[in-house]
Short mmCIF file of C-alpha atoms in Angstrom, two decimals:
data_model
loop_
_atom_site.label_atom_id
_atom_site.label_comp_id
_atom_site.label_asym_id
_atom_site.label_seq_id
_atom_site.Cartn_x
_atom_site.Cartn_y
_atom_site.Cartn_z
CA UNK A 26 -47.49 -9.93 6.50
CA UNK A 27 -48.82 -9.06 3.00
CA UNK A 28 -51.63 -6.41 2.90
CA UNK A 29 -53.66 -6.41 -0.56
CA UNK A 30 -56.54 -4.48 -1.98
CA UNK A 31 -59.57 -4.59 -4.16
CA UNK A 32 -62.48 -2.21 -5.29
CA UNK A 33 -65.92 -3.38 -5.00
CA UNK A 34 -68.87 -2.16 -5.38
CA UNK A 35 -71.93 -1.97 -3.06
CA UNK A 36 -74.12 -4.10 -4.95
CA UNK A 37 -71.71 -6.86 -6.22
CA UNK A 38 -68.43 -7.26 -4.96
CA UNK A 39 -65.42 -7.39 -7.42
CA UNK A 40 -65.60 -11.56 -7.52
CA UNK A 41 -62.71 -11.45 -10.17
CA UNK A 42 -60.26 -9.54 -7.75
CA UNK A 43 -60.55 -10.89 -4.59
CA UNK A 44 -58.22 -9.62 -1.60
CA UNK A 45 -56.37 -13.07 -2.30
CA UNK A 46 -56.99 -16.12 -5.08
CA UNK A 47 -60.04 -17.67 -3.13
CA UNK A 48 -59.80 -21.09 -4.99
CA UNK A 49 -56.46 -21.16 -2.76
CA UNK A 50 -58.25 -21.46 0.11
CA UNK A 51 -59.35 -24.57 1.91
CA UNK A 52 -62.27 -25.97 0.62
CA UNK A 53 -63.27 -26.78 4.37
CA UNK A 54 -62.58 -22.90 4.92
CA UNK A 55 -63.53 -21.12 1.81
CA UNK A 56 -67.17 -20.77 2.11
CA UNK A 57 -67.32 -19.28 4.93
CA UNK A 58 -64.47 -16.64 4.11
CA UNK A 59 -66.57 -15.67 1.32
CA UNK A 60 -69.84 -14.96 3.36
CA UNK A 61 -67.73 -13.69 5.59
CA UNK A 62 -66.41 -11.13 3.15
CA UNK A 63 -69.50 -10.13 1.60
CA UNK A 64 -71.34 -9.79 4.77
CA UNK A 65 -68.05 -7.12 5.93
CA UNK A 66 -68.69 -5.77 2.48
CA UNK A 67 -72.60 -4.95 3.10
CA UNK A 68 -71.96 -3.91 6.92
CA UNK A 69 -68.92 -2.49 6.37
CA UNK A 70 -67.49 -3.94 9.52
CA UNK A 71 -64.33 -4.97 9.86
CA UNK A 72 -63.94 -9.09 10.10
CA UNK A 73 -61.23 -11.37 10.69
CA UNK A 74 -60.48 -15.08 10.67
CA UNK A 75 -57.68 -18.32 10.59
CA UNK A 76 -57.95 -20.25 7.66
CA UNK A 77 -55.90 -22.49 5.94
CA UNK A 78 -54.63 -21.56 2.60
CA UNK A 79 -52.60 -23.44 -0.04
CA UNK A 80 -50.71 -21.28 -2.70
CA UNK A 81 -49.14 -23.74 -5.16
CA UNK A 82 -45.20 -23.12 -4.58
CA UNK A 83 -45.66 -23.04 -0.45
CA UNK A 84 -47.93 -25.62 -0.19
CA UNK A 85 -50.93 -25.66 3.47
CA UNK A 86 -50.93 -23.02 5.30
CA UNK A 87 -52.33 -21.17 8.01
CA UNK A 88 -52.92 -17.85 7.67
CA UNK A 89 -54.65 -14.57 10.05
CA UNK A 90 -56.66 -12.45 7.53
CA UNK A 91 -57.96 -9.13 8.18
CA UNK A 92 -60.15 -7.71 5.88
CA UNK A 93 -61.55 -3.60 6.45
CA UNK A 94 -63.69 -2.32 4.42
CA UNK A 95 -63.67 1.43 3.31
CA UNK A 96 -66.85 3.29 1.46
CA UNK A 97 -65.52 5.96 -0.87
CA UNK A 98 -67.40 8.87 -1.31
CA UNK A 99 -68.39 7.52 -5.00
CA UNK A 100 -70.24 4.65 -3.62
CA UNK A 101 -67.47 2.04 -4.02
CA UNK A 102 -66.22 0.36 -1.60
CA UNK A 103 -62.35 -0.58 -0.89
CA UNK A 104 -61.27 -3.32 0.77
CA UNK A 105 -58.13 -3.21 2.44
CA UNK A 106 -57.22 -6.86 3.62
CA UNK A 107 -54.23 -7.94 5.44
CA UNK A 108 -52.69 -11.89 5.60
CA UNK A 109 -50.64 -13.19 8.47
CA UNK A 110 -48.79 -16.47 7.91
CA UNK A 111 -49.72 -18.27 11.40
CA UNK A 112 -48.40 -21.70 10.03
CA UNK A 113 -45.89 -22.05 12.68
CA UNK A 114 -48.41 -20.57 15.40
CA UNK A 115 -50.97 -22.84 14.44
CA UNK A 116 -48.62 -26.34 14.68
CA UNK A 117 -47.19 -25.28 18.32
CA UNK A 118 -50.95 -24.88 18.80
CA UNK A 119 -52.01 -28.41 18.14
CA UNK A 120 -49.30 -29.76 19.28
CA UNK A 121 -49.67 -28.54 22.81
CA UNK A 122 -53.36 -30.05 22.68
CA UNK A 123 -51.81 -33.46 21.55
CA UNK A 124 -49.24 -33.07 24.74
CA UNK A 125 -52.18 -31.60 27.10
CA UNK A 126 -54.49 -34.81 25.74
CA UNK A 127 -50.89 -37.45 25.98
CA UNK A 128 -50.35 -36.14 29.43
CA UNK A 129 -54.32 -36.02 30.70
CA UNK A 130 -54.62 -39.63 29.47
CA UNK A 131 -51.15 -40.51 31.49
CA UNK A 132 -52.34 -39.29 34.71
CA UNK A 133 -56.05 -40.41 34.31
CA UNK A 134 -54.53 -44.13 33.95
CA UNK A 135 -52.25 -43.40 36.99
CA UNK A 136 -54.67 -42.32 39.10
CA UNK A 137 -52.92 -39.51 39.81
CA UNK A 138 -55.34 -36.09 40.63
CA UNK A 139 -54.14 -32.70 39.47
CA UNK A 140 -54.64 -29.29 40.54
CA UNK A 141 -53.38 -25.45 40.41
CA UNK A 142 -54.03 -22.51 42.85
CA UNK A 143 -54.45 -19.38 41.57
CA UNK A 144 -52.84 -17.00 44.72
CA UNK A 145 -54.81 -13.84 43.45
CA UNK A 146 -58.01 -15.27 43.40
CA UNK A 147 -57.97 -18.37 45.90
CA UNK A 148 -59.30 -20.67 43.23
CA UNK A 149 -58.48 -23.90 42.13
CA UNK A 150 -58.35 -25.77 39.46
CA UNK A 151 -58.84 -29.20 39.97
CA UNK A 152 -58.74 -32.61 37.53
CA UNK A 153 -61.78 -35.19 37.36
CA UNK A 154 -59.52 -37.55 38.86
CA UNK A 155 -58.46 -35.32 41.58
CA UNK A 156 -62.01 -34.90 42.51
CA UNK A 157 -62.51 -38.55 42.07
CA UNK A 158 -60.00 -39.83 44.26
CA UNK A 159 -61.85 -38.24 47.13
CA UNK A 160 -64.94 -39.20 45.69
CA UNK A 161 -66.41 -36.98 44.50
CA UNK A 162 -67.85 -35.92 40.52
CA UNK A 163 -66.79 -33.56 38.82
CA UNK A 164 -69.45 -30.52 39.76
CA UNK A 165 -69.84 -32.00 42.95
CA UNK A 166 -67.13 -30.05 44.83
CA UNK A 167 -66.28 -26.67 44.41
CA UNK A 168 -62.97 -25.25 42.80
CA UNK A 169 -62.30 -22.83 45.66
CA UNK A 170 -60.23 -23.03 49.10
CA UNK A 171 -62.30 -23.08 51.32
CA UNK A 172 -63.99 -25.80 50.31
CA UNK A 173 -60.17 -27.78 50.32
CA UNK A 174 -59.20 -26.26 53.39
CA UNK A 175 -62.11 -27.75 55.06
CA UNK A 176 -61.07 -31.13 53.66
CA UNK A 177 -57.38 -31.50 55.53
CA UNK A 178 -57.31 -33.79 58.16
CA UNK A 179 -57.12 -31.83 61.28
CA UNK A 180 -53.89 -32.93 62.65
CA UNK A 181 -52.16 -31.95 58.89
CA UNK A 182 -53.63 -28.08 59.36
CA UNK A 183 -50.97 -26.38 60.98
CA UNK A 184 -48.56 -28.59 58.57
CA UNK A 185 -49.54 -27.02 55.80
CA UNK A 186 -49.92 -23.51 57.02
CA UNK A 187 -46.35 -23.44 58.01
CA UNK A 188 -45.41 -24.85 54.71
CA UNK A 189 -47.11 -22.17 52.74
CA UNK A 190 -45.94 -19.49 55.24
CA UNK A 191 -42.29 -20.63 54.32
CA UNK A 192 -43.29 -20.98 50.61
CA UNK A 193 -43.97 -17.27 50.34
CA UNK A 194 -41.66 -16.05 53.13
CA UNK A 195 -38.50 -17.50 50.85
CA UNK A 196 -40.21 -17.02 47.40
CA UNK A 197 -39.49 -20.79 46.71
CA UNK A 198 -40.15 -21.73 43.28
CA UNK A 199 -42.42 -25.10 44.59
CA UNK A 200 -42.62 -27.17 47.28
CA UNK A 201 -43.76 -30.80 47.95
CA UNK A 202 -46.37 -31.69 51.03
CA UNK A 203 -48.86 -34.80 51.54
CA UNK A 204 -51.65 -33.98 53.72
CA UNK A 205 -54.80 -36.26 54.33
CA UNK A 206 -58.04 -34.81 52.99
CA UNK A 207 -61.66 -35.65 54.22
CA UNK A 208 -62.91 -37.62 50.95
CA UNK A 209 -67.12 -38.03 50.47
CA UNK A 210 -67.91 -41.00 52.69
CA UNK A 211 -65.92 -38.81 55.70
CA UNK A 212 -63.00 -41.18 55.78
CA UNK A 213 -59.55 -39.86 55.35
#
């Protein structure tokens, strides 16, 4: 982390000694840093933001800045800004979207429904094509258990209560069951 400073003024901020060189900034990004800046500068709110910044020996990166604002008691104003390099942060980032999107796309074209259970809450979580394989779009079926429990085929009911009695009686780390569930046109 680097932390930097400038004095600026209320009525025009110090444009030749910016917390950091601004024309290293991403030209996609640097606008909006800059009203960003000057409207933290007027409020004197703190603001804070990712943006990609390219210093000529380290070439892109991402980078966290923080930038506070402080009114002296002359009328200036000192801004205290802080840089986090998030480079690093910001590739593991994308690259679990790319593996979340690879993987989506792999079960979508399987056919293959997925789901999670949230114990605390009762909720689910459940895929398009989970939902879809019983029928069912996507906000047609709630995400809760009840609404699943009501699904499983009567004669699979005491199945799966012993299996999740065992689950959490032995603290197992997963377990594998098939049950039937009741899909939209009432067939199984």
């Amino acid at each position: 982390a680097s932390h930097l400073g400038t004095s600026l003024t209320p009525d025009q901020p110090d444009q030749d000694n910016p917390p950091f060189p601004v024309d290293a900034i991403h030209p996609d990004d640097r606008d909006t840093y800059i009203r960003a800046l000057l409207s933290s500068q007027q409020t004197h709110e703190q603001h804070s933001r990712d943006l990609r910044y390219n210093p000529p020996k380290l070439g892109l990166r991402w980078i966290h800045t923080i930038s506070r604002p402080r009114l002296r008691s002359d009328g200036s104003i000192v801004a205290e800004a802080f840089a986090f390099d998030i480079t690093e942060r910001k590739a593991a980032e994308q690259k679990a979207v790319e593996d979340l999107q690879r993987f989506e796309l792999a079960a979508s074209a399987a056919h293959v429904g997925l789901g999670e259970r949230d114990l605390a809450t009762n909720r689910h979580v459940l895929s398009k094509a989970w939902k879809g394989l019983l029928g069912f779009e996507a906000l047609e079926i709630a995400d809760v258990d009840a609404t699943i429990e009501a699904r499983i085929h009567p004669d699979d009911a005491d199945l799966l209560r012993r299996t999740r009695e065992d689950f959490f009686a032995r603290n197992l780390d997963g377990v594998e069951l098939e049950v039937r569930l009741r899909c939209k046109n009432d067939d199984y």
